[in-house]
Short mmCIF file of C-alpha atoms and ligand atoms in Angstrom, two decimals:
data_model
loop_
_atom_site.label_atom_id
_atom_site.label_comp_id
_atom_site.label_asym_id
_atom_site.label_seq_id
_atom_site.Cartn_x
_atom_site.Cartn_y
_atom_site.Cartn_z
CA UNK A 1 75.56 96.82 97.30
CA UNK A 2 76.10 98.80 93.98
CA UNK A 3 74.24 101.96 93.90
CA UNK A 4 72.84 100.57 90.15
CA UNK A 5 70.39 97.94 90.22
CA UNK A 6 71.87 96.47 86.88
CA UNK A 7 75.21 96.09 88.50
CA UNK A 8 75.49 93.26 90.75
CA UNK A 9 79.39 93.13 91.53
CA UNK A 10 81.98 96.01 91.50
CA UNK A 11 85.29 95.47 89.09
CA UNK A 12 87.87 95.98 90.42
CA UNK A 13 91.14 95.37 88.64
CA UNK A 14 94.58 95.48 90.82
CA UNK A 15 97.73 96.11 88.70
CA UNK A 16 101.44 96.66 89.04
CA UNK A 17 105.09 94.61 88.84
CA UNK A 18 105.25 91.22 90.36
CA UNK A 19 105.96 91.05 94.18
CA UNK A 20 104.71 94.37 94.76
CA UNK A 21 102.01 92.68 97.21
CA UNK A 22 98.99 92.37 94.58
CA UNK A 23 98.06 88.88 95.76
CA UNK A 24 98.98 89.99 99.46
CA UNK A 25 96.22 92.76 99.16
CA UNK A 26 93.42 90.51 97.74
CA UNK A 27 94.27 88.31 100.71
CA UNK A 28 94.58 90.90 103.17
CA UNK A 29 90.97 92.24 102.07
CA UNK A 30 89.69 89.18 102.64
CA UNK A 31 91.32 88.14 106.08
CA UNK A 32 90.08 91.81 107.45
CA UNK A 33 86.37 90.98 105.75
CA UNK A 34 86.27 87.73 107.40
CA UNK A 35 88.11 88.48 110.90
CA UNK A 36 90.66 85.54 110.22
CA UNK A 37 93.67 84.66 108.32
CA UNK A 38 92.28 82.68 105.24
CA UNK A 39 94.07 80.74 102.62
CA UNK A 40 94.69 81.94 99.39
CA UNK A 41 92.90 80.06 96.96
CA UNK A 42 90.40 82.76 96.25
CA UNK A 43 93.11 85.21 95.01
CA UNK A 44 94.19 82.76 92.43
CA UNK A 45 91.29 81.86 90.89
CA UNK A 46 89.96 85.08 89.80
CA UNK A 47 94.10 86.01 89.01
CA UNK A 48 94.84 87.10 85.51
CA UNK A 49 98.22 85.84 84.75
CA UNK A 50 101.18 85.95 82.71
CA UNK A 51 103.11 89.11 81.12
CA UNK A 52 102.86 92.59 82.74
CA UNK A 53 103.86 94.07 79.21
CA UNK A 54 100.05 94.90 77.81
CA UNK A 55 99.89 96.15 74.39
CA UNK A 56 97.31 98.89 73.65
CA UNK A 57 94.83 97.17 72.19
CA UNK A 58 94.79 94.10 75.20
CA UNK A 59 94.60 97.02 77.42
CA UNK A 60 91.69 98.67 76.24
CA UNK A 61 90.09 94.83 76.04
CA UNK A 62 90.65 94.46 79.45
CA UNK A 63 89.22 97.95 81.11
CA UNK A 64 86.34 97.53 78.80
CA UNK A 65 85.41 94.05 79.72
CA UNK A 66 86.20 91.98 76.94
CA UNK A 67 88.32 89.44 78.74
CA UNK A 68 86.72 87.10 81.42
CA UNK A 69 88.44 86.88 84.72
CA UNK A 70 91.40 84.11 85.13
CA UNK A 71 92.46 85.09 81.35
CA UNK A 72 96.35 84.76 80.82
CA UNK A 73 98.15 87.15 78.76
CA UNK A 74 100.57 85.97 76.09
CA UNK A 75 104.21 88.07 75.53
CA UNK A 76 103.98 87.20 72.33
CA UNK A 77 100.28 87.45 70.88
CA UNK A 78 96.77 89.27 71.63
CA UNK A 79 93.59 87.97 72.91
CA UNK A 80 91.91 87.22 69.53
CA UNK A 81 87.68 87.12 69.19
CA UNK A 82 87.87 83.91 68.65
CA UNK A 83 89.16 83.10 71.91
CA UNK A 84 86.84 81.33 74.60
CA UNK A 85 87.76 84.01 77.34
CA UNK A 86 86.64 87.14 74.93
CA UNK A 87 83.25 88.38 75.31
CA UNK A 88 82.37 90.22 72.22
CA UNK A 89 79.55 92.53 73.14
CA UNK A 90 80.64 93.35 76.69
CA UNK A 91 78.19 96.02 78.79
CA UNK A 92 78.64 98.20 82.32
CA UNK A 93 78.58 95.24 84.75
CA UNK A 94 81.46 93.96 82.61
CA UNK A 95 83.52 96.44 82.73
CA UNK A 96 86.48 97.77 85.18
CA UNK A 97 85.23 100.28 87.58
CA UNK A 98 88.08 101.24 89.07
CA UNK A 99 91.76 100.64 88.04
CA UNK A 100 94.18 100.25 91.25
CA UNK A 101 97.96 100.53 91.17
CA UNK A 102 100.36 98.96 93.58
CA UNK A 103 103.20 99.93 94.56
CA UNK A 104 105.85 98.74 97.34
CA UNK A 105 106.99 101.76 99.27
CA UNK A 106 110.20 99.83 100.40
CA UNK A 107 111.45 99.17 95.97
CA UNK A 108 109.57 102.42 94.79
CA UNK A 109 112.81 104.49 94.09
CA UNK A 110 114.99 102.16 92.55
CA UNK A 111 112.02 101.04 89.94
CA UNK A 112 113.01 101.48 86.37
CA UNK A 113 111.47 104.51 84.53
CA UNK A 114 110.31 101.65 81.98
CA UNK A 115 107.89 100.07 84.48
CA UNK A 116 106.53 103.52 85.34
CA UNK A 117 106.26 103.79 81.69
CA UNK A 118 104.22 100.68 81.26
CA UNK A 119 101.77 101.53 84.11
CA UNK A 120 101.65 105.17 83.00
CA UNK A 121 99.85 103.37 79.27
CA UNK A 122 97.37 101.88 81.28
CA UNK A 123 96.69 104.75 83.37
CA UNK A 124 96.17 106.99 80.14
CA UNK A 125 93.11 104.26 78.76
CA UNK A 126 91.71 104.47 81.91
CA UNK A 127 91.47 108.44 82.02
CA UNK A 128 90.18 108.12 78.56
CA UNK A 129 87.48 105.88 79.45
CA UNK A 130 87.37 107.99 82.92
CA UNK A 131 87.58 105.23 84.97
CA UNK A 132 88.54 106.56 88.43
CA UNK A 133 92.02 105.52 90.07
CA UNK A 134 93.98 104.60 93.44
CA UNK A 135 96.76 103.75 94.31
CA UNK A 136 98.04 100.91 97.57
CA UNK A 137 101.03 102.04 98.96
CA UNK A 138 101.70 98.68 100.30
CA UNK A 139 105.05 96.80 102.57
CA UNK A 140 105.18 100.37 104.48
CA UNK A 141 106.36 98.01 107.41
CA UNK A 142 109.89 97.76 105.29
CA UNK A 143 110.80 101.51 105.19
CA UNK A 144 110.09 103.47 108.31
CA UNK A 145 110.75 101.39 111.86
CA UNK A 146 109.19 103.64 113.49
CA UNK A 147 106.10 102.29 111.67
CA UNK A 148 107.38 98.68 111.58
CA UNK A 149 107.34 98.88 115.31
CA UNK A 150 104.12 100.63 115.72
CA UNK A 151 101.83 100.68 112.73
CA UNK A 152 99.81 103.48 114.62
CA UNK A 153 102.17 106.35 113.78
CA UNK A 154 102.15 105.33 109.93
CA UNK A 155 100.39 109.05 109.40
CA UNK A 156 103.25 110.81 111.38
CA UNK A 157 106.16 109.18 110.03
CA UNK A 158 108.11 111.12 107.54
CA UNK A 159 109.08 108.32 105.67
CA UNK A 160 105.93 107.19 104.79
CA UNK A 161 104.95 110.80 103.56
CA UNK A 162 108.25 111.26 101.24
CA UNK A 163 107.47 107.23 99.79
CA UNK A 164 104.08 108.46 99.37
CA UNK A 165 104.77 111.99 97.59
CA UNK A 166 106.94 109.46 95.13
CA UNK A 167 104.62 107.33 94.08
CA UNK A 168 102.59 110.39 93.27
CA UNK A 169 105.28 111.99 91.61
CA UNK A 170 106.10 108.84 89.33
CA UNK A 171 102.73 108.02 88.50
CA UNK A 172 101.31 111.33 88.57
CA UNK A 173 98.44 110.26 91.40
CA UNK A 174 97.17 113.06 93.35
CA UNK A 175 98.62 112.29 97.13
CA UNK A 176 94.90 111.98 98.58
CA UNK A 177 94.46 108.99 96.27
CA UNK A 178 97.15 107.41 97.49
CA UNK A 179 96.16 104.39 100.43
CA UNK A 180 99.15 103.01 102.23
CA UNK A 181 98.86 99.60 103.66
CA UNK A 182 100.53 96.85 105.41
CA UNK A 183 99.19 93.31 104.43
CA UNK A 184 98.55 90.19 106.18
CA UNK A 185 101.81 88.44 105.08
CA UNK A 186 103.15 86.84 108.42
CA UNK A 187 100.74 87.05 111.07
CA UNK A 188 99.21 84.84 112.84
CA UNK A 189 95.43 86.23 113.38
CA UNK A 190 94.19 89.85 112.51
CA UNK A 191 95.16 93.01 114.01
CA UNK A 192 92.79 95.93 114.30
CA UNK A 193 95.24 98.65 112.76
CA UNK A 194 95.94 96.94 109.57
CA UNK A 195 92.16 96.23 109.28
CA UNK A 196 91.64 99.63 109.15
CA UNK A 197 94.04 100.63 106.76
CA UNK A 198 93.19 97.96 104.78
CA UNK A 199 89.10 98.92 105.41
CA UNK A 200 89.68 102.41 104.53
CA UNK A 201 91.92 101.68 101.34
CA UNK A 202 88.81 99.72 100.23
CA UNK A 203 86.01 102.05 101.30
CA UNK A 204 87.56 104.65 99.24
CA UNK A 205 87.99 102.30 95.80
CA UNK A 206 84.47 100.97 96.43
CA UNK A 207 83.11 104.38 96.24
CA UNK A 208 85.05 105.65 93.35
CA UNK A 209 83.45 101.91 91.83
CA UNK A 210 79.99 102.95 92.57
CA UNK A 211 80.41 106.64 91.74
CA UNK A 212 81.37 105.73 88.39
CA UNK A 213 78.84 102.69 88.23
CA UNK A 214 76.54 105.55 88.88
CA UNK A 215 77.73 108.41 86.22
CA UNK A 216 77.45 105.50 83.60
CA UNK A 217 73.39 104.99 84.01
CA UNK A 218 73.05 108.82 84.18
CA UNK A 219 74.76 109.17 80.95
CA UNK A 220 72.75 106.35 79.53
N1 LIG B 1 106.73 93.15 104.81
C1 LIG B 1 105.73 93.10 103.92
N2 LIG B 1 105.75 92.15 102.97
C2 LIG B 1 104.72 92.12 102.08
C3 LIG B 1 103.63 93.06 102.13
N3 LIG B 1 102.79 92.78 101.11
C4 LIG B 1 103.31 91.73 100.46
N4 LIG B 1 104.47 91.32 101.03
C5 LIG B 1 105.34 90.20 100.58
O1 LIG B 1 105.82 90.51 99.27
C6 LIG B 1 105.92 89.34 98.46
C7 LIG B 1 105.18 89.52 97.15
O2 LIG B 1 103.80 89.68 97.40
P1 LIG B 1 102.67 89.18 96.37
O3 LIG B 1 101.36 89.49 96.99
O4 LIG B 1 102.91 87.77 95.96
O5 LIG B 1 102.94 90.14 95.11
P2 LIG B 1 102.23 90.15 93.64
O6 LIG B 1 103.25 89.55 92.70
O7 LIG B 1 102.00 91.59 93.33
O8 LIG B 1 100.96 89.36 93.73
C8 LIG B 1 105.39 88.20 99.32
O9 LIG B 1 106.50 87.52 99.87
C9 LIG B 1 104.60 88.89 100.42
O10 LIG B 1 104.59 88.16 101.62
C10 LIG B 1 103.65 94.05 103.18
O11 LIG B 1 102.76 94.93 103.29
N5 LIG B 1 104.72 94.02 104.04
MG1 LIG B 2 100.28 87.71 92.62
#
């Protein structure tokens, strides 16, 4: 429950190249919520679609609410005012509260500078608009198998640290925002050390949410 009486639900807006587990982690939030593996229609129907490749002004939109959820970007053109899914006059509780990268641990090196590029744009309007960030380490399960064997150790393996320390380094994230995860992608029925991974990835963004839900009204 939002710290702000005149927000009723927390934005959060998940971001990052395709198959980097985006989907996985809105599912895997939901399966830990709920104690069970659920299907995935929720995910999609709250998904923005289409081309990672934001220009400026469709990022700034997006962080400061203009577009409704399930709007899908065009490669080739902007959101226009005219469109049904821009909200012209949008206020806090439409707004993104906290921006979230994602990152897969096991394809973080060999990323092109270009996509680090991309994300570092929308980064940049976020710290203007100081938006707090995270970022979800997530498939940690492909790089150490020490960790793949026995997710426990995930804060002792070496691996994990160095994959870590890189996607700080690339995205210039301070390591103690960094969450690293491994989702619900092939099991069966829920496992108490993902959930709390997964529980303490989104503790920490629903604070940062509220704390800058918070700073808003004081400032108002
Ligand atoms: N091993 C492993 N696979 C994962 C993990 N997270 C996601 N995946 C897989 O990675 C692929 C892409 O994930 P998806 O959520 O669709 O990525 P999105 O494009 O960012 O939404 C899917 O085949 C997932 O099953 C993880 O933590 N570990
Ligand atoms: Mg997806």
């Amino acid at each position: 429950k939002p710290g702000n009486k005149e927000i009723k639900t927390l934005r959060i807006l998940l971001y990052g190249p395709q198959g980097a587990g985006k989907s996985s982690f809105f599912n895997s939030v939901n399966n830990t919520l709920q104690g069970r593996i659920t299907t995935r229609a929720l995910a999609q129907s709250t998904e923005t679609g289409g081309s990672f490749t934001l220009k400026t002004d469709d990022i700034n939109r997006l962080l400061n609410g203009h577009i409704i959820d399930g709007y899908t970007f065009n490669p080739l053109s902007s959101i226009t005012e005219e469109d049904q899914k821009y909200k012209r006059n949008p206020i806090l509780k439409d707004r993104i509260h906290c921006l979230v990268a994602v990152l897969p641990a096991n394809t973080v090196s060999v990323m092109l500078e270009e996509v680090f590029g991309k994300m570092g744009a929308v980064r940049e309007k976020a710290r203007d608009l100081r938006i707090p960030q995270a970022i979800i380490m997530t498939k940690v399960d492909e790089v150490c198998p020490l960790v793949k064997d026995n997710l426990e150790k995930i804060y002792k393996s070496k691996i994990i640290k160095q994959k870590m320390e890189e996607c700080s380094s690339r995205l210039g994230v301070p390591m103690t925002c960094i969450y690293p995860v491994k989702n619900y992608h092939e099991e069966r029925v829920t496992n108490d050390t993902m959930d709390v991974l997964i529980l303490d990835a989104l503790q920490n963004i629903v604070n940062f949410a509220n704390d800058f839900v918070e700073e808003q009204i004081d400032n108002e």
